Coordinates of C-alpha atoms in Angstrom, one line a residue:
G1 CA 80.2 111.5 80.2
C2 CA 78.8 109.2 82.9
K3 CA 76.1 110.5 85.3
V4 CA 77.3 110.3 88.9
A5 CA 75.6 110.6 92.3
L6 CA 78.0 111.9 95.0
L7 CA 77.1 111.2 98.6
A8 CA 78.7 112.6 101.7
R9 CA 77.8 113.8 105.2
R10 CA 78.8 117.3 104.5
G11 CA 76.4 118.7 102.0
D12 CA 78.3 121.9 101.3
R13 CA 81.4 120.1 100.2
I14 CA 79.7 117.6 98.0
E15 CA 77.5 120.2 96.4
K16 CA 80.6 122.3 95.6
L17 CA 82.2 119.2 94.0
A18 CA 79.1 118.4 92.0
A19 CA 79.0 122.0 90.7
E20 CA 82.7 121.8 89.7
I21 CA 82.1 118.6 87.8
N22 CA 79.1 120.0 86.0
Q23 CA 80.9 123.2 85.1
A24 CA 83.8 121.3 83.7
A25 CA 81.5 119.0 81.7
G26 CA 79.3 121.9 80.5
R27 CA 76.2 119.9 81.4
V28 CA 74.7 118.3 84.5
L29 CA 76.3 114.9 85.1
A30 CA 76.7 115.1 88.9
T31 CA 74.1 115.3 91.6
A32 CA 74.9 115.8 95.3
R33 CA 73.1 113.9 98.1
V34 CA 73.7 114.1 101.8
H35 CA 74.2 110.6 103.3
D36 CA 76.1 109.2 106.3
A37 CA 77.7 105.9 105.3
S38 CA 77.3 104.7 108.9
D39 CA 73.5 104.8 108.4
T40 CA 73.3 101.4 106.8
E41 CA 69.5 101.3 107.1
A42 CA 69.1 104.3 104.9
A43 CA 71.5 103.1 102.2
E44 CA 69.0 100.8 100.4
G45 CA 66.5 103.6 100.0
E46 CA 69.1 106.1 99.0
F47 CA 70.4 103.8 96.3
A48 CA 66.8 103.2 95.0
A49 CA 66.2 107.0 94.8
I50 CA 69.5 107.4 92.9
E51 CA 68.5 104.7 90.4
A52 CA 65.1 106.2 90.0
E53 CA 66.7 109.6 89.3
L54 CA 69.7 108.5 87.1
G55 CA 68.6 105.2 85.7
D56 CA 70.5 101.9 85.8
V57 CA 73.7 101.8 87.9
A58 CA 76.7 100.7 85.9
A59 CA 79.2 100.9 88.8
L60 CA 78.8 101.4 92.5
Y61 CA 81.6 102.6 94.9
Y62 CA 80.4 102.7 98.5
V63 CA 83.6 103.9 100.3
A64 CA 83.8 105.6 103.7
G65 CA 87.0 106.6 105.4
V66 CA 87.8 107.0 109.0
M67 CA 90.7 109.0 110.1
P68 CA 91.9 109.2 113.7
A69 CA 92.4 112.6 115.2
V70 CA 95.9 114.0 114.6
G71 CA 97.5 116.3 117.1
L72 CA 100.1 119.0 116.5
D73 CA 103.3 118.0 118.2

């Protein structure tokens, strides 16, 4: 039952995931926010806004993946 903030560049995907989490939980636990992990200057403000919205942060995972283009051979 932890509250979570989900961040991603693609708002449509992260909003869908948050909705699925909330539906499965039967209450609002997940909020979706659009954020590009490469924008390091915006991260501090984003985290402050999340903390203001959800309260103290018990755990933080700031993970961004980079995947090279894959061709069809």
